[in-house]
PDB file of C-alpha atoms in Angstrom:
ATOM      1  CA  LEU A   1     -87.278 134.962-123.680  1.00  0.00           C
ATOM      2  CA  GLU A   2     -89.018 138.393-122.791  1.00  0.00           C
ATOM      3  CA  GLN A   3     -87.109 139.106-119.739  1.00  0.00           C
ATOM      4  CA  ALA A   4     -83.994 138.592-121.936  1.00  0.00           C
ATOM      5  CA  PHE A   5     -84.531 140.563-124.969  1.00  0.00           C
ATOM      6  CA  HIS A   6     -86.045 143.260-122.170  1.00  0.00           C
ATOM      7  CA  VAL A   7     -82.486 143.644-120.897  1.00  0.00           C
ATOM      8  CA  LEU A   8     -81.004 143.647-123.930  1.00  0.00           C
ATOM      9  CA  ALA A   9     -82.819 145.924-125.085  1.00  0.00           C
ATOM     10  CA  GLY A  10     -81.505 148.106-122.720  1.00  0.00           C
ATOM     11  CA  ARG A  11     -77.715 147.380-123.379  1.00  0.00           C
ATOM     12  CA  ASP A  12     -75.261 149.914-125.218  1.00  0.00           C
ATOM     13  CA  ASP A  13     -72.782 147.008-125.664  1.00  0.00           C
ATOM     14  CA  VAL A  14     -74.655 144.817-127.794  1.00  0.00           C
ATOM     15  CA  ARG A  15     -75.934 146.211-131.791  1.00  0.00           C
ATOM     16  CA  VAL A  16     -77.374 142.879-132.976  1.00  0.00           C
ATOM     17  CA  VAL A  17     -79.476 140.268-131.473  1.00  0.00           C
ATOM     18  CA  VAL A  18     -78.980 136.449-132.689  1.00  0.00           C
ATOM     19  CA  LEU A  19     -81.298 133.656-131.782  1.00  0.00           C
ATOM     20  CA  ALA A  20     -81.144 130.347-132.264  1.00  0.00           C
ATOM     21  CA  GLY A  21     -81.734 126.804-130.869  1.00  0.00           C
ATOM     22  CA  GLU A  22     -79.799 124.269-129.270  1.00  0.00           C
ATOM     23  CA  GLY A  23     -79.512 120.682-130.942  1.00  0.00           C
ATOM     24  CA  LYS A  24     -81.038 119.198-133.906  1.00  0.00           C
ATOM     25  CA  VAL A  25     -83.758 121.639-134.357  1.00  0.00           C
ATOM     26  CA  PHE A  26     -84.989 125.303-134.023  1.00  0.00           C
ATOM     27  CA  CYS A  27     -87.592 125.149-132.062  1.00  0.00           C
ATOM     28  CA  ALA A  28     -89.823 121.786-132.495  1.00  0.00           C
ATOM     29  CA  GLY A  29     -93.237 123.943-130.454  1.00  0.00           C
ATOM     30  CA  GLY A  30     -94.916 123.038-127.262  1.00  0.00           C
ATOM     31  CA  ASP A  31     -93.489 121.472-124.743  1.00  0.00           C
ATOM     32  CA  LEU A  32     -95.316 118.130-123.953  1.00  0.00           C
ATOM     33  CA  ARG A  33     -95.333 119.116-120.411  1.00  0.00           C
ATOM     34  CA  TRP A  34     -96.250 121.413-120.447  1.00  0.00           C
ATOM     35  CA  MET A  35     -98.976 120.544-123.197  1.00  0.00           C
ATOM     36  CA  ARG A  36    -100.293 117.523-120.424  1.00  0.00           C
ATOM     37  CA  ARG A  37    -100.013 120.775-117.878  1.00  0.00           C
ATOM     38  CA  VAL A  38    -102.926 123.393-119.849  1.00  0.00           C
ATOM     39  CA  ALA A  39    -104.799 120.745-120.768  1.00  0.00           C
ATOM     40  CA  ASP A  40    -106.430 121.437-116.939  1.00  0.00           C
ATOM     41  CA  TYR A  41    -106.417 124.419-117.114  1.00  0.00           C
ATOM     42  CA  THR A  42    -109.732 126.479-116.544  1.00  0.00           C
ATOM     43  CA  ALA A  43    -110.454 128.750-119.584  1.00  0.00           C
ATOM     44  CA  GLU A  44    -108.882 132.019-117.253  1.00  0.00           C
ATOM     45  CA  GLU A  45    -106.177 130.166-116.458  1.00  0.00           C
ATOM     46  CA  ASN A  46    -105.543 129.706-120.173  1.00  0.00           C
ATOM     47  CA  LEU A  47    -105.855 133.413-121.566  1.00  0.00           C
ATOM     48  CA  LYS A  48    -103.313 134.238-118.737  1.00  0.00           C
ATOM     49  CA  ASP A  49    -101.507 131.541-120.451  1.00  0.00           C
ATOM     50  CA  ALA A  50    -101.210 132.782-123.633  1.00  0.00           C
ATOM     51  CA  ALA A  51    -101.290 136.319-122.262  1.00  0.00           C
ATOM     52  CA  MET A  52     -97.352 135.331-120.911  1.00  0.00           C
ATOM     53  CA  PHE A  53     -96.580 133.868-123.797  1.00  0.00           C
ATOM     54  CA  GLN A  54     -97.810 136.771-126.009  1.00  0.00           C
ATOM     55  CA  ARG A  55     -95.776 139.152-124.049  1.00  0.00           C
ATOM     56  CA  ALA A  56     -92.177 136.486-124.609  1.00  0.00           C
ATOM     57  CA  PHE A  57     -92.724 137.745-129.231  1.00  0.00           C
ATOM     58  CA  ASP A  58     -93.745 141.537-128.390  1.00  0.00           C
ATOM     59  CA  ALA A  59     -91.081 141.960-126.718  1.00  0.00           C
ATOM     60  CA  ILE A  60     -88.618 140.051-129.933  1.00  0.00           C
ATOM     61  CA  ASP A  61     -91.386 141.926-132.590  1.00  0.00           C
ATOM     62  CA  ARG A  62     -90.723 145.497-131.093  1.00  0.00           C
ATOM     63  CA  SER A  63     -86.942 145.128-129.897  1.00  0.00           C
ATOM     64  CA  PRO A  64     -85.031 147.909-130.870  1.00  0.00           C
ATOM     65  CA  LEU A  65     -82.712 146.063-132.249  1.00  0.00           C
ATOM     66  CA  PRO A  66     -82.528 144.136-135.038  1.00  0.00           C
ATOM     67  CA  VAL A  67     -82.856 140.353-134.583  1.00  0.00           C
ATOM     68  CA  VAL A  68     -81.283 137.405-137.052  1.00  0.00           C
ATOM     69  CA  GLY A  69     -82.853 133.009-136.985  1.00  0.00           C
ATOM     70  CA  ARG A  70     -80.976 131.162-137.145  1.00  0.00           C
ATOM     71  CA  VAL A  71     -82.978 128.369-138.235  1.00  0.00           C
ATOM     72  CA  GLN A  72     -82.376 124.730-138.463  1.00  0.00           C
ATOM     73  CA  GLY A  73     -83.743 121.905-138.266  1.00  0.00           C
ATOM     74  CA  ALA A  74     -87.856 122.442-137.315  1.00  0.00           C
ATOM     75  CA  ALA A  75     -89.374 125.249-136.761  1.00  0.00           C
ATOM     76  CA  LEU A  76     -92.950 124.535-135.901  1.00  0.00           C
ATOM     77  CA  GLY A  77     -96.488 125.787-134.736  1.00  0.00           C
ATOM     78  CA  GLY A  78     -94.435 128.670-131.725  1.00  0.00           C
ATOM     79  CA  GLY A  79     -91.130 127.998-133.800  1.00  0.00           C
ATOM     80  CA  ALA A  80     -92.270 129.052-136.926  1.00  0.00           C
ATOM     81  CA  GLY A  81     -93.985 132.827-134.695  1.00  0.00           C
ATOM     82  CA  LEU A  82     -90.272 132.442-133.835  1.00  0.00           C
ATOM     83  CA  VAL A  83     -89.387 133.292-136.985  1.00  0.00           C
ATOM     84  CA  ALA A  84     -92.023 135.423-138.220  1.00  0.00           C
ATOM     85  CA  VAL A  85     -90.854 137.712-135.209  1.00  0.00           C
ATOM     86  CA  CYS A  86     -86.916 137.803-136.442  1.00  0.00           C
ATOM     87  CA  ASP A  87     -85.855 141.171-138.228  1.00  0.00           C
ATOM     88  CA  VAL A  88     -84.117 138.618-140.702  1.00  0.00           C
ATOM     89  CA  VAL A  89     -84.411 134.441-141.336  1.00  0.00           C
ATOM     90  CA  VAL A  90     -81.487 132.734-142.197  1.00  0.00           C
ATOM     91  CA  ALA A  91     -82.263 128.909-142.558  1.00  0.00           C
ATOM     92  CA  ALA A  92     -80.513 125.621-143.316  1.00  0.00           C
ATOM     93  CA  GLU A  93     -81.291 123.579-146.070  1.00  0.00           C
ATOM     94  CA  GLY A  94     -83.753 120.123-145.644  1.00  0.00           C
ATOM     95  CA  THR A  95     -85.321 122.355-142.536  1.00  0.00           C
ATOM     96  CA  ARG A  96     -89.385 121.972-141.874  1.00  0.00           C
ATOM     97  CA  LEU A  97     -91.278 125.178-140.745  1.00  0.00           C
ATOM     98  CA  GLY A  98     -95.231 125.276-140.230  1.00  0.00           C
ATOM     99  CA  PHE A  99     -97.945 125.537-138.104  1.00  0.00           C
ATOM    100  CA  PRO A 100     -99.671 121.762-137.281  1.00  0.00           C
ATOM    101  CA  GLU A 101    -102.088 123.368-134.299  1.00  0.00           C
ATOM    102  CA  VAL A 102    -104.974 122.149-136.108  1.00  0.00           C
ATOM    103  CA  ARG A 103    -104.202 118.736-136.389  1.00  0.00           C
ATOM    104  CA  LEU A 104    -104.105 118.674-132.354  1.00  0.00           C
ATOM    105  CA  GLY A 105    -107.492 120.693-132.333  1.00  0.00           C
ATOM    106  CA  LEU A 106    -105.628 123.840-131.456  1.00  0.00           C
ATOM    107  CA  VAL A 107    -104.612 126.668-134.026  1.00  0.00           C
ATOM    108  CA  PRO A 108    -101.947 128.829-134.169  1.00  0.00           C
ATOM    109  CA  GLY A 109    -103.501 131.796-132.264  1.00  0.00           C
ATOM    110  CA  VAL A 110    -100.576 134.384-129.997  1.00  0.00           C
ATOM    111  CA  VAL A 111     -98.480 133.667-133.333  1.00  0.00           C
ATOM    112  CA  SER A 112    -100.659 134.235-135.803  1.00  0.00           C
ATOM    113  CA  SER A 113    -100.984 138.122-136.299  1.00  0.00           C
ATOM    114  CA  TYR A 114     -97.091 138.104-136.955  1.00  0.00           C
ATOM    115  CA  VAL A 115     -97.303 135.707-139.549  1.00  0.00           C
ATOM    116  CA  MET A 116     -99.905 137.207-141.197  1.00  0.00           C
ATOM    117  CA  ARG A 117     -98.438 140.456-141.366  1.00  0.00           C
ATOM    118  CA  ARG A 118     -95.092 138.638-142.478  1.00  0.00           C
ATOM    119  CA  ILE A 119     -96.900 135.891-145.126  1.00  0.00           C
ATOM    120  CA  GLY A 120    -100.252 137.965-145.797  1.00  0.00           C
ATOM    121  CA  PRO A 121    -103.453 136.675-144.907  1.00  0.00           C
ATOM    122  CA  GLY A 122    -104.555 134.385-147.771  1.00  0.00           C
ATOM    123  CA  GLN A 123    -100.309 131.949-147.523  1.00  0.00           C
ATOM    124  CA  ALA A 124    -101.553 132.369-143.617  1.00  0.00           C
ATOM    125  CA  ARG A 125    -105.479 131.046-144.202  1.00  0.00           C
ATOM    126  CA  ARG A 126    -104.264 127.767-146.203  1.00  0.00           C
ATOM    127  CA  LEU A 127    -101.284 126.915-143.820  1.00  0.00           C
ATOM    128  CA  PHE A 128    -103.704 127.448-140.597  1.00  0.00           C
ATOM    129  CA  LEU A 129    -105.843 125.128-142.697  1.00  0.00           C
ATOM    130  CA  THR A 130    -103.375 122.924-144.274  1.00  0.00           C
ATOM    131  CA  GLY A 131    -101.381 122.415-141.499  1.00  0.00           C
ATOM    132  CA  GLU A 132     -98.488 121.125-143.251  1.00  0.00           C
ATOM    133  CA  LEU A 133     -94.554 121.292-143.446  1.00  0.00           C
ATOM    134  CA  LEU A 134     -93.053 124.074-145.496  1.00  0.00           C
ATOM    135  CA  ARG A 135     -88.662 122.855-146.764  1.00  0.00           C
ATOM    136  CA  ALA A 136     -87.059 125.467-146.258  1.00  0.00           C
ATOM    137  CA  GLU A 137     -86.966 126.870-149.672  1.00  0.00           C
ATOM    138  CA  GLU A 138     -91.409 126.966-149.734  1.00  0.00           C
ATOM    139  CA  ALA A 139     -90.569 129.394-146.807  1.00  0.00           C
ATOM    140  CA  LEU A 140     -88.351 130.942-148.786  1.00  0.00           C
ATOM    141  CA  ASP A 141     -90.436 131.821-151.478  1.00  0.00           C
ATOM    142  CA  LEU A 142     -93.282 132.901-149.015  1.00  0.00           C
ATOM    143  CA  GLY A 143     -91.179 135.453-147.509  1.00  0.00           C
ATOM    144  CA  LEU A 144     -91.485 133.554-143.775  1.00  0.00           C
ATOM    145  CA  VAL A 145     -86.610 133.033-144.142  1.00  0.00           C
ATOM    146  CA  HIS A 146     -84.736 135.230-146.630  1.00  0.00           C
ATOM    147  CA  HIS A 147     -81.766 133.087-147.272  1.00  0.00           C
ATOM    148  CA  VAL A 148     -81.142 129.557-147.288  1.00  0.00           C
ATOM    149  CA  VAL A 149     -78.575 127.833-147.026  1.00  0.00           C
ATOM    150  CA  PRO A 150     -75.898 124.081-146.523  1.00  0.00           C
ATOM    151  CA  GLU A 151     -76.418 123.613-143.288  1.00  0.00           C
ATOM    152  CA  PRO A 152     -72.561 123.551-143.026  1.00  0.00           C
ATOM    153  CA  ASP A 153     -72.548 127.092-143.663  1.00  0.00           C
ATOM    154  CA  LEU A 154     -76.093 128.758-141.446  1.00  0.00           C
ATOM    155  CA  ASP A 155     -72.657 129.927-139.500  1.00  0.00           C
ATOM    156  CA  ALA A 156     -70.867 131.682-141.939  1.00  0.00           C
ATOM    157  CA  ALA A 157     -74.341 133.177-143.690  1.00  0.00           C
ATOM    158  CA  VAL A 158     -75.106 134.010-140.645  1.00  0.00           C
ATOM    159  CA  GLY A 159     -72.226 135.855-140.270  1.00  0.00           C
ATOM    160  CA  ASP A 160     -72.709 137.938-142.903  1.00  0.00           C
ATOM    161  CA  VAL A 161     -76.183 138.552-142.278  1.00  0.00           C
ATOM    162  CA  VAL A 162     -75.510 140.186-138.750  1.00  0.00           C
ATOM    163  CA  ALA A 163     -71.792 142.133-140.965  1.00  0.00           C
ATOM    164  CA  ALA A 164     -73.999 143.418-142.727  1.00  0.00           C
ATOM    165  CA  LEU A 165     -76.354 144.944-139.630  1.00  0.00           C
ATOM    166  CA  ARG A 166     -73.616 146.069-137.948  1.00  0.00           C
ATOM    167  CA  ALA A 167     -72.390 148.157-140.694  1.00  0.00           C
ATOM    168  CA  GLY A 168     -76.054 150.321-139.994  1.00  0.00           C
ATOM    169  CA  SER A 169     -75.610 152.961-137.111  1.00  0.00           C
ATOM    170  CA  PRO A 170     -77.316 151.395-134.035  1.00  0.00           C
ATOM    171  CA  ASP A 171     -80.555 154.451-134.084  1.00  0.00           C
ATOM    172  CA  GLY A 172     -80.642 154.408-138.337  1.00  0.00           C
ATOM    173  CA  LEU A 173     -81.541 150.886-136.937  1.00  0.00           C
ATOM    174  CA  ARG A 174     -84.354 151.296-134.508  1.00  0.00           C
ATOM    175  CA  ARG A 175     -85.666 154.077-136.323  1.00  0.00           C
ATOM    176  CA  ALA A 176     -85.889 152.166-139.557  1.00  0.00           C
ATOM    177  CA  LYS A 177     -87.848 149.160-137.201  1.00  0.00           C
ATOM    178  CA  GLU A 178     -90.291 151.552-135.924  1.00  0.00           C
ATOM    179  CA  LEU A 179     -91.041 153.262-139.218  1.00  0.00           C
ATOM    180  CA  VAL A 180     -92.209 150.265-141.041  1.00  0.00           C
ATOM    181  CA  ARG A 181     -93.996 149.260-137.965  1.00  0.00           C
ATOM    182  CA  ALA A 182     -95.679 152.724-137.931  1.00  0.00           C
ATOM    183  CA  MET A 183     -95.643 152.805-141.857  1.00  0.00           C
ATOM    184  CA  VAL A 184     -98.063 149.503-141.221  1.00  0.00           C
ATOM    185  CA  GLU A 185    -100.126 150.805-138.886  1.00  0.00           C
ATOM    186  CA  ALA A 186    -101.123 153.897-140.915  1.00  0.00           C
ATOM    187  CA  GLY A 187    -104.143 153.617-141.718  1.00  0.00           C
ATOM    188  CA  SER A 188    -103.957 155.396-144.955  1.00  0.00           C
ATOM    189  CA  TRP A 189    -101.723 157.528-148.098  1.00  0.00           C
ATOM    190  CA  GLU A 190    -101.536 160.999-146.064  1.00  0.00           C
ATOM    191  CA  GLU A 191    -100.887 159.233-143.040  1.00  0.00           C
ATOM    192  CA  GLN A 192     -98.057 157.133-143.708  1.00  0.00           C
ATOM    193  CA  ALA A 193     -96.681 160.551-145.959  1.00  0.00           C
ATOM    194  CA  ALA A 194     -96.973 161.788-142.306  1.00  0.00           C
ATOM    195  CA  VAL A 195     -95.577 159.420-140.925  1.00  0.00           C
ATOM    196  CA  ALA A 196     -92.470 159.206-143.652  1.00  0.00           C
ATOM    197  CA  CYS A 197     -91.568 163.065-143.844  1.00  0.00           C
ATOM    198  CA  GLU A 198     -91.051 162.674-139.626  1.00  0.00           C
ATOM    199  CA  ALA A 199     -88.799 160.139-139.672  1.00  0.00           C
ATOM    200  CA  ILE A 200     -86.610 161.395-142.113  1.00  0.00           C
ATOM    201  CA  ALA A 201     -86.177 164.780-140.793  1.00  0.00           C
ATOM    202  CA  GLU A 202     -85.871 163.439-137.679  1.00  0.00           C
ATOM    203  CA  ALA A 203     -83.216 161.112-138.795  1.00  0.00           C
ATOM    204  CA  ARG A 204     -81.626 164.005-140.622  1.00  0.00           C
ATOM    205  CA  ALA A 205     -81.516 166.337-137.664  1.00  0.00           C
ATOM    206  CA  SER A 206     -80.247 162.759-134.583  1.00  0.00           C
ATOM    207  CA  GLU A 207     -76.250 162.605-133.222  1.00  0.00           C
ATOM    208  CA  ASP A 208     -75.796 159.864-135.953  1.00  0.00           C
ATOM    209  CA  GLY A 209     -77.699 161.205-138.944  1.00  0.00           C
ATOM    210  CA  ARG A 210     -75.223 163.893-139.012  1.00  0.00           C
ATOM    211  CA  GLU A 211     -71.900 162.294-138.055  1.00  0.00           C
ATOM    212  CA  GLY A 212     -73.538 159.843-141.210  1.00  0.00           C
ATOM    213  CA  THR A 213     -73.538 162.738-143.348  1.00  0.00           C
ATOM    214  CA  MET A 214     -70.268 164.006-142.422  1.00  0.00           C
ATOM    215  CA  ALA A 215     -68.131 161.186-142.769  1.00  0.00           C
ATOM    216  CA  PHE A 216     -69.915 159.664-146.308  1.00  0.00           C
ATOM    217  CA  LEU A 217     -69.027 163.829-147.631  1.00  0.00           C
ATOM    218  CA  GLU A 218     -65.628 163.024-145.704  1.00  0.00           C
ATOM    219  CA  ARG A 219     -64.877 159.960-146.981  1.00  0.00           C
ATOM    220  CA  ARG A 220     -64.337 158.019-143.977  1.00  0.00           C
ATOM    221  CA  ARG A 221     -66.017 155.545-142.429  1.00  0.00           C
ATOM    222  CA  PRO A 222     -68.531 156.696-139.620  1.00  0.00           C
ATOM    223  CA  ARG A 223     -67.865 155.981-136.037  1.00  0.00           C
ATOM    224  CA  TRP A 224     -70.095 153.294-135.469  1.00  0.00           C
ATOM    225  CA  ALA A 225     -68.799 150.860-138.400  1.00  0.00           C
ATOM    226  CA  THR A 226     -65.980 148.283-136.279  1.00  0.00           C
TER     227      THR A 226
END
């Protein structure tokens, strides 16, 4: 995943990435063979493995491209973490999401920062401690997913989201993602205000900003709207 997202970020012919799972479930969590193997790891080996895991999630989270999650069946543990790093998530009715790590004597360590940023520390504490599984509708209420549809309609709903994203300029989408991150990381209102002013000033002066403004004034479609 880390390599794939770095490669995709460098391709000019890619506008949106859809992250999906094959088969009946999106991602059921840790692979059993991997879990047996890491049970015998040293502390140093575990730390190295966790850092590799972290890099994969970070590559998705920091991708300049919009990432749409297509989720069905189950998204558990690291699978629910993948949901948390997608920009827009469409889940099928009947999907179960959760963090059952404590039931194995573990914690959702690597994904915790992404999940807390998505749903807040209060809800994260509840889900991390109980290990309970959420219905897709409950995950929608928490903001972990954004749309819940009948499973037969999943692809069409994902297509609608992709179409909406393709209406935005590639540069504008990248700048919008950077803006959200910078606003979250800003430590004070003054810093947020500075980030916001700089973001709009740079966007207005950008090639896409000028093209979008002129297209609006000339009542035509901007060049990226294909």
